Tab-separated table of C-alpha atoms in Angstrom:
chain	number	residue	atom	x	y	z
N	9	UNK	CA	42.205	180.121	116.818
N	10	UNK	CA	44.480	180.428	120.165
N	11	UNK	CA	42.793	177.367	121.771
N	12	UNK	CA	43.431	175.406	118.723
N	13	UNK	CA	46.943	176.906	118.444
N	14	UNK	CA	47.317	176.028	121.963
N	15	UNK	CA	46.290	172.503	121.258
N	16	UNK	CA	47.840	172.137	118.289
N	17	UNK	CA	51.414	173.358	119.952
N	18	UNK	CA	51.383	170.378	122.287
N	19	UNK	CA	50.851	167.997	119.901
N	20	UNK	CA	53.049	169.215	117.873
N	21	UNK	CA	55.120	168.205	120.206
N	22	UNK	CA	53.984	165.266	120.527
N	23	UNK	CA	53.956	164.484	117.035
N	24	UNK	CA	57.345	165.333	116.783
N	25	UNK	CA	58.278	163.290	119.618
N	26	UNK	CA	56.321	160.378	118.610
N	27	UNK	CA	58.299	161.350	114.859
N	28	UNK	CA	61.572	161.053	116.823
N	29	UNK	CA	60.584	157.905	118.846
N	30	UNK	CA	60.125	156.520	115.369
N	31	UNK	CA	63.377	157.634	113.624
N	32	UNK	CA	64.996	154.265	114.511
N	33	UNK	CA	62.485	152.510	113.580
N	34	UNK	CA	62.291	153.656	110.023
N	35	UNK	CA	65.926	152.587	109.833
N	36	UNK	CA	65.233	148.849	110.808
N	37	UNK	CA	63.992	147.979	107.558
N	38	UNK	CA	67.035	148.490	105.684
N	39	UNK	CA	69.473	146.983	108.204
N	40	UNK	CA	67.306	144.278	108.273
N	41	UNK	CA	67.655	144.008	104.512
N	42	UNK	CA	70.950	144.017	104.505
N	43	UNK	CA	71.513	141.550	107.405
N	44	UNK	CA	69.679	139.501	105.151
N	45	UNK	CA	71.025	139.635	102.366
N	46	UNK	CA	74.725	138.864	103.995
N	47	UNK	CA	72.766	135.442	105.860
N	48	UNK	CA	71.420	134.559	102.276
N	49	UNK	CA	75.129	134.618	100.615
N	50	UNK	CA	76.251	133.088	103.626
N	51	UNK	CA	73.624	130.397	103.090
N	52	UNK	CA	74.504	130.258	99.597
N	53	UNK	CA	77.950	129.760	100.275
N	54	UNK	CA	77.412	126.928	102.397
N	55	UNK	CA	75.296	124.781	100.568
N	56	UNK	CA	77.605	125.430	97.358
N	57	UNK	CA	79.909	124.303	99.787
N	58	UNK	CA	78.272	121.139	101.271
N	59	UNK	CA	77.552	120.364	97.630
N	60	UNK	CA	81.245	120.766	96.374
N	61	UNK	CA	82.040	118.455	99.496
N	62	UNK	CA	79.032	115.878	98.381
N	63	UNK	CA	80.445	115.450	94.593
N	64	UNK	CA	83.872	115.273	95.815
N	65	UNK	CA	82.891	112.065	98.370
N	66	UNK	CA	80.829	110.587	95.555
N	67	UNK	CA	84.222	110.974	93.316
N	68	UNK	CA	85.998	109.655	95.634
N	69	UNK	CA	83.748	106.743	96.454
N	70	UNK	CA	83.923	105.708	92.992
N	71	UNK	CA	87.541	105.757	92.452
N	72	UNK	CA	87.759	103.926	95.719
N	73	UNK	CA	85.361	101.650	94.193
N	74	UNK	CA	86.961	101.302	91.151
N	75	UNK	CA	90.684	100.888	93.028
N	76	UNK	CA	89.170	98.065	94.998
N	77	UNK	CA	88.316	96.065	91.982
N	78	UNK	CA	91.717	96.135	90.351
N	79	UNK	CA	93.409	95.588	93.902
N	80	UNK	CA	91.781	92.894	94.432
N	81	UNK	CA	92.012	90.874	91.003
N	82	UNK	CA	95.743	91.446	91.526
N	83	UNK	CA	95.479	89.887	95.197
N	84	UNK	CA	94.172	86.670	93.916
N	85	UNK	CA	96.247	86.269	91.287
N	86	UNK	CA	99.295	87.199	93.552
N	87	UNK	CA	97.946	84.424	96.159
N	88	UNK	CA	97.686	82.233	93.748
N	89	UNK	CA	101.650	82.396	92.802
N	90	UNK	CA	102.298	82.296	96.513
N	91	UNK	CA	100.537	79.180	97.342
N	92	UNK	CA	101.971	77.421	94.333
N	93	UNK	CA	105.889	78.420	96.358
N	94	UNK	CA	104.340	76.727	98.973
N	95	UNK	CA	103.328	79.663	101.067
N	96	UNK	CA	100.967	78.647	104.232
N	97	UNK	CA	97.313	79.902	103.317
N	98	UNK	CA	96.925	81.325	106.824
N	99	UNK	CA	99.772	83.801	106.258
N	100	UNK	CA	97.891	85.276	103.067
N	101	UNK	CA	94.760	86.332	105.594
N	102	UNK	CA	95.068	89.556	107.489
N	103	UNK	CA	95.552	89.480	111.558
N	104	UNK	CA	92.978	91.164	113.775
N	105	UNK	CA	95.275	93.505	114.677
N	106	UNK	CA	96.115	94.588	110.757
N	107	UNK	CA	92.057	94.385	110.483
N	108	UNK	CA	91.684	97.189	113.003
N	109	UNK	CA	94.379	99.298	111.802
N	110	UNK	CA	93.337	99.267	108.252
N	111	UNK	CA	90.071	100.012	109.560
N	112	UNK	CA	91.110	103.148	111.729
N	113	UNK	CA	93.260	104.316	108.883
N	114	UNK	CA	90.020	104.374	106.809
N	115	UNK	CA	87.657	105.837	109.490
N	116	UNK	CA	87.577	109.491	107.705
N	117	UNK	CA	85.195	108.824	104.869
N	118	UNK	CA	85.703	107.844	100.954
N	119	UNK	CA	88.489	110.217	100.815
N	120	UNK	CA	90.534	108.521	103.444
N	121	UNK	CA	89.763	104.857	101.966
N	122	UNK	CA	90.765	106.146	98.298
N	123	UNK	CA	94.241	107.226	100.235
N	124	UNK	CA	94.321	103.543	101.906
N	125	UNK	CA	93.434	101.747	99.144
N	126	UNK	CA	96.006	103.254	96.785
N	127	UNK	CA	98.730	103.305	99.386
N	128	UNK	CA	97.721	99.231	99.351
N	129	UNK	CA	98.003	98.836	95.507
N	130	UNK	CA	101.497	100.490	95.704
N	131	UNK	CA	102.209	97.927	97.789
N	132	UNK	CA	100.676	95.369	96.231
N	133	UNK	CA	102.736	96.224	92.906
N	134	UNK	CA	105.882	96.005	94.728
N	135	UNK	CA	105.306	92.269	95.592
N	136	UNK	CA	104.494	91.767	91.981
N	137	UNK	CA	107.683	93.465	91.176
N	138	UNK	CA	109.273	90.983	94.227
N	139	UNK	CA	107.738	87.579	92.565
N	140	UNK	CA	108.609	88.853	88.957
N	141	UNK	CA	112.233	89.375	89.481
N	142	UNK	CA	112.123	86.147	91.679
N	143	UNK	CA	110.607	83.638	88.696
N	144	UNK	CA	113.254	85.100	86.625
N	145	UNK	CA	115.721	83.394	88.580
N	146	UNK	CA	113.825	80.205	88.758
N	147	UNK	CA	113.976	77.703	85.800
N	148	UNK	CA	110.327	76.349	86.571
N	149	UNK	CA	108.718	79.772	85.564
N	150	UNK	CA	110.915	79.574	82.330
N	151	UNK	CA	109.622	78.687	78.439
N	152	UNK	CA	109.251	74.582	78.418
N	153	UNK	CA	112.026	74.002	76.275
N	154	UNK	CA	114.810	75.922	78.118
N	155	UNK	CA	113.595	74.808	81.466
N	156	UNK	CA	113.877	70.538	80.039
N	157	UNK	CA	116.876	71.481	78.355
N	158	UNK	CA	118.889	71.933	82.039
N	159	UNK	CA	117.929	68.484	82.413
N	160	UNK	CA	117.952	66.953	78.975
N	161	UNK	CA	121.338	68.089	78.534
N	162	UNK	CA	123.419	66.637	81.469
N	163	UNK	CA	122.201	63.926	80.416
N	164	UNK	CA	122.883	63.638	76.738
N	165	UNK	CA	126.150	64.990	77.177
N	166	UNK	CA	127.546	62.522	79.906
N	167	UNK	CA	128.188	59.427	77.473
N	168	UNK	CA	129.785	60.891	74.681
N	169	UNK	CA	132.284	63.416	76.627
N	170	UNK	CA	133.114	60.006	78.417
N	171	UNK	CA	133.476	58.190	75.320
N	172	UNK	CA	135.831	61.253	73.795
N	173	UNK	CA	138.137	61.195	77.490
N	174	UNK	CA	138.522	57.283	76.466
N	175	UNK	CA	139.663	58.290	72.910
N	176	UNK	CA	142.079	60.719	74.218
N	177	UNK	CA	143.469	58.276	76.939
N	178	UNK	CA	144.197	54.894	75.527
N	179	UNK	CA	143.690	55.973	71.446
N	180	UNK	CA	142.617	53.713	68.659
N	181	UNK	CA	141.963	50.662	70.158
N	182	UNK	CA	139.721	48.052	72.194
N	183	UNK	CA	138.443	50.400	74.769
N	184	UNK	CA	137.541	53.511	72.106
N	185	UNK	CA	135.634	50.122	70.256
N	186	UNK	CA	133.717	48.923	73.629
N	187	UNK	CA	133.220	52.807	74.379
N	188	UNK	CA	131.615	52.685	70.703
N	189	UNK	CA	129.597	50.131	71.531
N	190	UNK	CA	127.991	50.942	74.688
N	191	UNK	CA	127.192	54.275	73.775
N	192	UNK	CA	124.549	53.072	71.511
N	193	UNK	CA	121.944	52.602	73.384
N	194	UNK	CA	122.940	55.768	75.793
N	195	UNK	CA	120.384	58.100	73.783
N	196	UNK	CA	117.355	55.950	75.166
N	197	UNK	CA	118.870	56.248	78.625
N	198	UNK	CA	119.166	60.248	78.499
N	199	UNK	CA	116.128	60.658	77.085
N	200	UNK	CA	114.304	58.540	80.304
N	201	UNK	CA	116.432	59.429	82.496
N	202	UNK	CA	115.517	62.933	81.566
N	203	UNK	CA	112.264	62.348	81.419
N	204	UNK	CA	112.188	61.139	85.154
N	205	UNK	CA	114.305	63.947	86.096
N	206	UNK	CA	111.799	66.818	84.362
N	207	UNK	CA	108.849	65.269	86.560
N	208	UNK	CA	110.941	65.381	90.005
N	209	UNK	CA	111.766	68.443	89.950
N	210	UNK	CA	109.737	70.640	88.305
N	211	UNK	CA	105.839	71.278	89.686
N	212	UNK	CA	102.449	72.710	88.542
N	213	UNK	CA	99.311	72.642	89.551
N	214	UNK	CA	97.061	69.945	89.931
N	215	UNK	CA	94.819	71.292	87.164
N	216	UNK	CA	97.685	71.634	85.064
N	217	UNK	CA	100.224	68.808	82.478
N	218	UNK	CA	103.556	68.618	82.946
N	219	UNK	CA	105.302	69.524	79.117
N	220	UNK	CA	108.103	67.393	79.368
N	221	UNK	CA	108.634	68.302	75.147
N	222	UNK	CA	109.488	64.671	74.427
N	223	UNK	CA	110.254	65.409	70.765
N	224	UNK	CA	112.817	68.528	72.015
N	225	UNK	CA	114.144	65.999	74.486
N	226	UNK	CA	114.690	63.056	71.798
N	227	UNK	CA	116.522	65.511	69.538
N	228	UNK	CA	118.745	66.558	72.669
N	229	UNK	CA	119.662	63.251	73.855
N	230	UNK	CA	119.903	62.127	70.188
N	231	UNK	CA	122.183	64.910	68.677
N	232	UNK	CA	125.316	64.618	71.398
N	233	UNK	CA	125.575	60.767	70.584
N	234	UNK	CA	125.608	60.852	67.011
N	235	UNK	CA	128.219	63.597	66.824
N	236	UNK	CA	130.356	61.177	69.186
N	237	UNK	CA	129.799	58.319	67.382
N	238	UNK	CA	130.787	59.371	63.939
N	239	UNK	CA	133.462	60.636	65.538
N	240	UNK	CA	134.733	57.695	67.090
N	241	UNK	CA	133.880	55.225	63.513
N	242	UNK	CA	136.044	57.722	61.896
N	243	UNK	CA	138.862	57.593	64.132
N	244	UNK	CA	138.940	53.664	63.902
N	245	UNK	CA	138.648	53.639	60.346
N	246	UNK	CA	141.559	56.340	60.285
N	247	UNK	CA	143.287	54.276	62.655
């Protein structure tokens, strides 16, 4: 019993060195648990991450998509307009130099395009705002019949207002008659000389007519004589 109690004393210490040896270890699992556990939300975070930034790109790409397609029907129809003013084609193209700045500016991704290409729109609807309040002012984007009437009307109104200034210079007499008399035919003469006029100076497309409203123009040319004729019989007949 005392040489196994002497044996056994030794390796009890032994045991309980080995034991304390192994008192670290028996921690390891649980740090190593928990170590995990942080990596895996990490992880976790990161991929919700990455896929929070991949449906935000494909958003983006689509809108950029989407922006593209309305920028660029208004671009043709704006270039359109602006070669029908008479605007060079090869100042509707982009320089190299714009090419490689637009291209920089869009370097970052669909996000960065998106920015560009709605930054380009605003500009784009500023033009249109540019050319709108321009046409306004110009009487060969105006309604047919207002546009001919600016030349219709000169015109029609040039015989009889000289045929009134006769009237009212010399009276009742031989010049009011052979003022009468030649402003007869006058209406025809308005209404081709008008008729010219509208074609000179007003221009469309080669695809397009001319609407010189001929029946409008008649009525224009026709009205203004009439009026100073029966004016004129009447003050011969009160005469």
């Amino acid at each position: 019993m005392d040489s196994i109690a002497t044996v056994t004393g030794p390796g009890r210490q032994r045991a309980a060195a080995v034991i304390g040896d192994a008192t670290p270890g028996a921690v390891e699992p649980g740090n190593a648990w928990t170590e995990y556990l942080a990596a895996a939300r990490q992880l976790d975070g990161v991929r919700r991450g990455a896929a929070a930034a991949a449906g935000e790109q494909a958003r983006s790409a689509e809108a950029a998509r989407e922006e593209l397609t309305v920028l660029r029907t208004g671009l043709a129809s704006q270039q359109e307009r602006l070669r029908e003013l008479g605007v060079p084609a090869i100042s509707l193209v982009p320089s190299p130099p714009e090419l490689t700045e637009a291209a920089r500016s869009m370097a970052g991704g669909p996000a960065a395009v998106l920015a560009a290409l709605r930054t380009a729109r605003g500009w784009a609807e500023a033009a249109e705002g540019a050319l709108a309040a321009r046409r306004r002012f110009r009487p060969g984007s105006w309604p047919a019949r207002a546009r001919n009437l600016l030349v219709y009307g000169p015109f029609a109104l040039l015989v009889p207002l000289i045929q009134v200034v006769v009237l009212a210079a010399t009276g009742v007499g031989p010049a009011t008659v052979a003022a009468l008399i030649c402003g007869l035919p006058m209406p025809a003469v308005a209404f081709v000389a008008g008729w010219i006029g509208i074609g000179r100076l007003f221009r469309v497309s080669p695809t397009e007519r001319l609407d010189r409203t001929v029946r409008f123009g008649a009525l224009v040319c026709l009205v203004p004589a009439v009026l100073a004729t029966a004016g004129l019989l009447l003050a011969l007949l009160a005469g």
